[in-house]
Short mmCIF file of C-alpha atoms in Angstrom, two decimals:
data_model
loop_
_atom_site.label_atom_id
_atom_site.label_comp_id
_atom_site.label_asym_id
_atom_site.label_seq_id
_atom_site.Cartn_x
_atom_site.Cartn_y
_atom_site.Cartn_z
CA MET A 1 6.06 8.12 -6.08
CA LEU A 2 7.77 10.76 -4.22
CA GLN A 3 11.49 10.52 -4.83
CA LEU A 4 13.61 10.61 -1.84
CA PRO A 5 17.31 10.66 -1.42
CA GLU A 6 19.08 7.64 -0.14
CA SER A 7 19.67 8.36 3.54
CA PRO A 8 19.37 6.73 7.05
CA ARG A 9 16.23 5.93 8.25
CA ILE A 10 14.51 8.86 10.11
CA THR A 11 13.44 6.98 13.06
CA THR A 12 15.75 4.86 15.30
CA ALA A 13 13.13 2.47 16.65
CA SER A 14 14.21 -0.99 16.59
CA LEU A 15 12.27 -3.57 14.42
CA ALA A 16 11.30 -5.62 17.46
CA ASP A 17 10.10 -2.69 19.50
CA SER A 18 8.19 -1.35 16.39
CA TYR A 19 6.27 -4.53 15.96
CA GLU A 20 5.63 -4.84 19.86
CA TYR A 21 4.25 -1.30 19.72
CA CYS A 22 1.83 -2.34 16.89
CA ARG A 23 0.77 -5.52 18.89
CA GLN A 24 -0.03 -3.42 21.87
CA ILE A 25 -1.92 -0.93 19.83
CA THR A 26 -4.02 -3.61 18.15
CA ALA A 27 -4.75 -5.41 21.38
CA GLU A 28 -5.90 -2.11 23.11
CA TYR A 29 -8.16 -0.68 20.50
CA SER A 30 -9.44 -3.61 18.50
CA LYS A 31 -9.86 -6.52 20.97
CA THR A 32 -12.09 -8.67 18.56
CA PHE A 33 -9.93 -8.21 15.71
CA TYR A 34 -6.79 -8.98 17.92
CA MET A 35 -8.16 -12.21 18.93
CA GLY A 36 -8.41 -13.13 15.39
CA THR A 37 -4.97 -12.28 14.63
CA LEU A 38 -3.56 -14.37 17.34
CA LEU A 39 -4.56 -17.56 15.11
CA MET A 40 -2.31 -16.56 12.51
CA ALA A 41 1.28 -17.63 11.64
CA GLU A 42 3.68 -15.29 13.48
CA GLU A 43 5.03 -13.52 10.39
CA LYS A 44 1.53 -12.96 9.18
CA ARG A 45 -0.01 -11.51 12.39
CA ARG A 46 2.94 -9.12 12.87
CA ALA A 47 2.27 -7.81 9.37
CA ILE A 48 -1.42 -7.39 10.15
CA TRP A 49 -0.62 -5.42 13.43
CA ALA A 50 1.65 -3.12 11.41
CA VAL A 51 -1.13 -2.54 8.82
CA TYR A 52 -3.73 -2.12 11.30
CA VAL A 53 -1.78 0.60 13.23
CA TRP A 54 -1.03 2.53 9.93
CA CYS A 55 -4.80 2.48 9.30
CA ARG A 56 -5.72 3.46 12.72
CA ARG A 57 -3.21 6.39 12.69
CA THR A 58 -4.98 7.38 9.48
CA ASP A 59 -8.36 7.26 10.85
CA GLU A 60 -7.34 9.50 13.74
CA LEU A 61 -6.33 12.10 11.53
CA VAL A 62 -10.10 12.92 11.08
CA ASP A 63 -11.64 11.01 14.21
CA GLY A 64 -8.87 11.39 16.87
CA PRO A 65 -8.18 14.02 19.65
CA GLN A 66 -6.46 16.41 16.99
CA ALA A 67 -9.09 16.02 14.24
CA ALA A 68 -10.21 19.56 14.27
CA ALA A 69 -6.71 20.65 13.28
CA THR A 70 -6.60 18.13 10.12
CA THR A 71 -6.80 19.92 6.66
CA ASP A 72 -6.35 18.77 3.11
CA ALA A 73 -2.64 19.88 3.74
CA THR A 74 -2.44 17.36 6.64
CA LEU A 75 -3.45 14.63 4.48
CA ASP A 76 -1.08 15.73 1.89
CA ARG A 77 1.82 15.48 4.21
CA TRP A 78 0.30 12.07 5.36
CA GLU A 79 0.48 10.84 1.89
CA GLU A 80 3.92 11.94 1.56
CA GLU A 81 4.87 10.05 4.54
CA LEU A 82 3.24 6.99 3.10
CA GLU A 83 5.32 7.31 -0.18
CA SER A 84 8.28 7.50 2.14
CA ILE A 85 7.31 4.29 3.94
CA PHE A 86 6.97 2.51 0.55
CA ALA A 87 10.43 3.99 -0.52
CA GLY A 88 11.91 2.24 2.53
CA HIS A 89 12.21 5.41 4.85
CA PRO A 90 9.99 5.10 8.05
CA VAL A 91 9.30 8.28 9.85
CA HIS A 92 7.26 7.06 12.85
CA PRO A 93 8.25 4.26 15.13
CA SER A 94 5.55 2.13 13.81
CA ASP A 95 6.71 2.66 10.19
CA VAL A 96 9.54 0.37 10.84
CA ALA A 97 7.43 -2.56 11.17
CA MET A 98 5.49 -1.43 8.14
CA VAL A 99 8.66 -1.03 6.02
CA ASP A 100 9.64 -4.63 7.03
CA THR A 101 6.03 -5.75 6.20
CA LEU A 102 6.22 -4.37 2.78
CA GLU A 103 9.60 -6.16 2.12
CA ARG A 104 7.91 -9.62 3.13
CA PHE A 105 4.43 -9.31 1.49
CA PRO A 106 3.39 -8.04 -1.95
CA ILE A 107 1.19 -5.22 -0.74
CA ASP A 108 0.29 -2.51 -3.27
CA ILE A 109 0.28 1.11 -2.20
CA GLN A 110 -3.05 1.98 -3.92
CA PRO A 111 -5.31 0.75 -1.22
CA PHE A 112 -3.43 3.02 1.20
CA ARG A 113 -3.79 5.96 -1.02
CA ASP A 114 -7.60 5.01 -1.33
CA MET A 115 -7.87 5.07 2.42
CA ILE A 116 -6.43 8.51 2.72
CA ALA A 117 -8.93 9.77 0.23
CA GLY A 118 -11.69 8.10 2.34
CA GLN A 119 -10.52 10.34 5.16
CA ARG A 120 -10.71 13.43 2.72
CA MET A 121 -14.30 12.53 2.37
CA ASP A 122 -14.87 12.82 6.19
CA LEU A 123 -13.35 16.39 6.09
CA TYR A 124 -16.18 17.76 4.06
CA ARG A 125 -19.07 15.21 4.18
CA ASN A 126 -21.23 14.21 7.17
CA ARG A 127 -24.36 13.02 5.28
CA TYR A 128 -24.78 10.52 2.23
CA GLU A 129 -27.67 10.53 0.18
CA THR A 130 -27.50 7.06 -1.37
CA PHE A 131 -26.15 3.73 -0.69
CA ASN A 132 -23.84 4.18 -3.74
CA ASP A 133 -22.41 7.21 -2.23
CA LEU A 134 -21.87 5.45 1.21
CA TYR A 135 -20.39 2.34 -0.67
CA LEU A 136 -17.59 4.46 -2.00
CA TYR A 137 -16.85 5.63 1.57
CA CYS A 138 -16.97 2.12 3.01
CA TYR A 139 -14.62 0.89 0.20
CA ARG A 140 -12.09 3.49 0.93
CA VAL A 141 -11.91 3.35 4.57
CA ALA A 142 -12.50 -0.38 5.04
CA GLY A 143 -12.63 -2.30 1.61
CA THR A 144 -9.10 -1.12 1.26
CA VAL A 145 -8.16 -2.97 4.56
CA GLY A 146 -9.57 -6.13 3.07
CA LEU A 147 -7.08 -5.62 0.03
CA MET A 148 -4.18 -4.84 2.17
CA SER A 149 -4.96 -7.91 4.58
CA SER A 150 -5.43 -10.32 1.51
CA ALA A 151 -2.08 -9.74 0.24
CA VAL A 152 -0.66 -10.63 3.62
CA MET A 153 -2.99 -13.78 3.91
CA GLY A 154 -2.10 -15.05 0.52
CA VAL A 155 -4.09 -17.15 -1.94
CA ASP A 156 -4.13 -20.87 -2.04
CA GLU A 157 -2.90 -21.37 -5.69
CA ALA A 158 -4.08 -24.92 -5.84
CA GLN A 159 -7.73 -23.72 -5.24
CA ASP A 160 -7.28 -20.75 -7.53
CA VAL A 161 -6.68 -23.14 -10.68
CA ALA A 162 -9.41 -25.64 -9.60
CA PRO A 163 -11.85 -26.26 -12.40
CA TRP A 164 -14.80 -25.08 -10.22
CA HIS A 165 -13.18 -21.66 -9.84
CA GLN A 166 -12.16 -21.13 -13.57
CA GLU A 167 -15.63 -19.78 -14.64
CA SER A 168 -16.22 -17.75 -11.30
CA ASP A 169 -16.84 -14.15 -11.62
CA HIS A 170 -15.66 -13.64 -8.18
CA SER A 171 -11.92 -13.24 -6.82
CA PRO A 172 -10.51 -13.39 -3.30
CA GLN A 173 -9.87 -9.73 -3.77
CA GLN A 174 -13.51 -8.97 -4.41
CA GLU A 175 -14.65 -10.90 -1.34
CA ALA A 176 -11.86 -9.20 0.77
CA ILE A 177 -13.42 -5.95 -0.26
CA ALA A 178 -16.80 -7.31 0.67
CA LEU A 179 -15.67 -8.38 4.26
CA GLY A 180 -14.26 -4.73 4.61
CA ILE A 181 -17.72 -3.27 3.48
CA ALA A 182 -19.44 -5.65 5.89
CA ASN A 183 -17.29 -4.64 8.77
CA GLN A 184 -17.78 -0.87 8.20
CA LEU A 185 -21.53 -1.25 7.85
CA THR A 186 -21.54 -3.06 11.22
CA ASN A 187 -19.32 -0.21 12.65
CA ILE A 188 -21.84 2.39 11.23
CA LEU A 189 -24.78 0.54 12.75
CA ARG A 190 -23.21 0.03 16.04
CA ASP A 191 -21.81 3.69 16.32
CA VAL A 192 -25.12 5.57 15.12
CA GLY A 193 -25.42 7.22 18.40
CA GLU A 194 -21.77 8.20 18.79
CA ASP A 195 -21.74 9.71 15.30
CA ALA A 196 -24.99 11.43 15.64
CA ARG A 197 -23.49 13.37 18.61
CA ARG A 198 -20.72 14.56 16.35
CA GLY A 199 -23.34 15.69 13.90
CA ARG A 200 -22.72 12.79 11.44
CA ILE A 201 -25.19 10.53 9.90
CA TYR A 202 -23.81 7.56 7.81
CA LEU A 203 -27.21 5.95 7.07
CA PRO A 204 -28.19 6.75 3.48
CA LEU A 205 -30.80 9.71 3.62
CA GLU A 206 -32.62 7.75 0.90
CA ASP A 207 -33.16 4.81 3.28
CA LEU A 208 -34.27 7.05 6.11
CA ALA A 209 -36.92 8.62 3.69
CA LEU A 210 -37.93 4.91 2.78
CA PHE A 211 -39.06 4.36 6.38
CA ASN A 212 -40.42 7.78 7.04
CA TYR A 213 -37.63 8.54 9.60
CA THR A 214 -35.93 11.98 9.69
CA GLU A 215 -32.67 13.34 10.54
CA ARG A 216 -34.19 14.99 13.57
CA ASP A 217 -35.39 11.60 14.74
CA LEU A 218 -32.13 10.19 14.44
CA LEU A 219 -30.28 13.16 16.06
CA ASN A 220 -32.82 12.77 18.87
CA GLY A 221 -32.36 9.15 19.24
CA VAL A 222 -35.82 8.15 18.58
CA VAL A 223 -36.43 4.23 18.66
CA ASP A 224 -39.79 3.30 17.42
CA ASP A 225 -41.33 0.84 14.70
CA ARG A 226 -39.77 3.03 12.17
CA TRP A 227 -36.45 2.90 13.38
CA ARG A 228 -36.57 -0.78 14.01
CA ALA A 229 -37.70 -1.43 10.53
CA LEU A 230 -34.90 0.70 9.09
CA MET A 231 -32.37 -1.02 11.24
CA GLN A 232 -33.71 -4.51 10.09
CA TYR A 233 -33.11 -3.33 6.46
CA GLN A 234 -29.48 -2.16 7.15
CA ILE A 235 -28.59 -5.23 9.26
CA GLN A 236 -29.84 -7.42 6.27
CA ARG A 237 -27.51 -5.48 3.83
CA ALA A 238 -24.51 -5.89 6.16
CA ARG A 239 -25.42 -9.75 6.30
CA ASN A 240 -25.43 -10.06 2.74
CA TYR A 241 -21.79 -8.63 2.48
CA TYR A 242 -20.85 -11.05 5.07
CA THR A 243 -22.25 -13.88 2.88
CA GLN A 244 -20.52 -12.59 -0.08
CA ALA A 245 -17.23 -12.40 1.85
CA GLU A 246 -17.57 -16.02 2.99
CA ARG A 247 -17.21 -17.30 -0.71
CA GLY A 248 -13.59 -16.15 -0.70
CA ILE A 249 -12.31 -17.59 2.44
CA SER A 250 -11.85 -21.15 1.01
CA ARG A 251 -9.43 -19.55 -1.74
CA LEU A 252 -7.27 -18.16 1.10
CA SER A 253 -4.04 -19.94 2.10
CA PRO A 254 -4.76 -22.79 4.45
CA ASP A 255 -3.24 -20.94 7.41
CA ALA A 256 -5.44 -17.83 7.02
CA ARG A 257 -8.72 -19.44 6.85
CA TRP A 258 -9.34 -20.01 10.50
CA PRO A 259 -8.32 -16.50 11.62
CA VAL A 260 -10.44 -14.89 8.85
CA TRP A 261 -13.55 -17.10 9.61
CA SER A 262 -13.13 -16.18 13.31
CA ALA A 263 -12.99 -12.36 12.45
CA LEU A 264 -15.99 -12.74 10.28
CA ILE A 265 -18.01 -14.71 12.63
CA LEU A 266 -16.99 -12.42 15.64
CA TYR A 267 -17.67 -9.21 13.92
CA ARG A 268 -21.15 -10.49 12.45
CA GLN A 269 -22.31 -11.10 15.88
CA ILE A 270 -22.36 -7.42 16.69
CA LEU A 271 -25.38 -7.43 14.58
CA ASP A 272 -27.01 -10.16 16.63
CA VAL A 273 -26.43 -7.90 19.81
CA ILE A 274 -27.98 -4.91 18.16
CA GLU A 275 -30.95 -7.00 17.58
CA LYS A 276 -31.03 -8.21 21.01
CA ASN A 277 -30.72 -4.67 22.35
CA ASN A 278 -34.00 -4.03 20.39
CA TYR A 279 -31.95 -1.79 18.01
CA ASP A 280 -31.26 0.77 20.56
CA VAL A 281 -27.68 1.93 19.53
CA PHE A 282 -28.25 5.36 20.93
CA ARG A 283 -28.08 4.38 24.56
CA GLN A 284 -26.41 0.87 24.50
CA ARG A 285 -23.28 0.03 22.72
CA ALA A 286 -23.54 -3.41 21.28
CA TYR A 287 -20.29 -5.62 21.96
CA VAL A 288 -19.82 -9.47 22.03
CA PRO A 289 -18.91 -10.72 25.42
CA ARG A 290 -15.48 -12.40 25.80
CA LEU A 291 -17.02 -15.88 26.61
CA ARG A 292 -19.21 -15.79 23.47
CA LYS A 293 -16.14 -14.80 21.47
CA LEU A 294 -14.24 -17.75 22.65
CA LEU A 295 -17.12 -20.01 21.86
CA CYS A 296 -16.86 -18.98 18.30
CA LEU A 297 -13.47 -20.17 17.79
CA PRO A 298 -14.07 -23.94 17.37
CA ILE A 299 -17.08 -23.14 15.20
CA ALA A 300 -14.52 -21.05 13.01
CA LYS A 301 -12.01 -23.73 12.83
CA LEU A 302 -14.70 -26.33 11.64
CA TYR A 303 -15.67 -23.89 9.00
CA ALA A 304 -12.18 -23.43 7.97
CA GLU A 305 -11.73 -27.11 7.54
CA VAL A 306 -14.84 -28.16 5.75
CA ARG A 307 -16.24 -25.03 3.92
#
C-alpha cells in the first residue's frame, strides 16, 4: 500500500454532503439500480451509493468526456488515489463517503484494483476473440462490483452454516460475481449499437463467426436472421448467469435480499425488452418502463421471503 503521511484530509467536504452527492449521481445515472438501493437499510444504501460513484468515476476515465486524454499514467494516478482512500485520506468530495463506508464495512481493496485493470483493457482492446477473453473483462469491470457490494450486504451466518450449504461448491461471493457478469453482459447487448459507433465490439468474435455474421455487418447495424440467432445465443448466456446469481441471494443478510432480488429482476428484464424490440439494438435502446419496474417490487419481495 502507498505510504501516506498522517495529515489532514485533502478535501473539506462534509460527510453529509458527500453522501448526498453520491445519492444524486446514482439517482441520475442509474435509475434502475437506484430504485433497488432505496429498499436497503439506510447505512447500506448510503455505502452502495459511495461504491457506485467510485466505480462510475473509474469507468468515466475511459468512457467519459475526457477519455481521449486517459493513459496508463492516468490510471496509475487513479490507483494511487485509491490507496489514499483506503489509507483514510480522501481527495475528491465523494471520497469522504467512501472512506466512511470502508470504516463501516469489511470491503477489500483488491476488487477496486481489479476494476482499474479492466479500464486498462479498454485503453488497448476493442475486440474480444473468445468468451473467456470477454469473461475476464466482465469480471474486472462488473464482477468486482458484486464483490464490493456483497461486503456491504453481508452474509446470513445462520444460512452459511446450515447443513444444506456445508457441501456446496458455491459461495455468496461466486454468485455475487455471477450477478455482476450477468449485468455486464446485459449492458453489452443493450449497448451494441452505441459501442459500434465508437468502433468497439464486445461480442466475442468467435460467436459472430459461429452465426456467419461479420464485423462489417455489426458496424453497419444489419438485423437479419443471423443477427437474431446470435442475439438469442447471447441472451441465453446472460440469463444463465442470472440463474447462477439467484442461488446466492438466500445466503445474504435478510435485509439485503429484497433489494438484490429487485435489482436482478429489473435488470434481467432489459433482455426481455431486447427480444420485444426484435433484437434491434442499433436503432432502439432497450429500457424497462417505470410502471413495469414498480410492478416487479412485490414479486421481488415474495422471492426474498420464500426462495
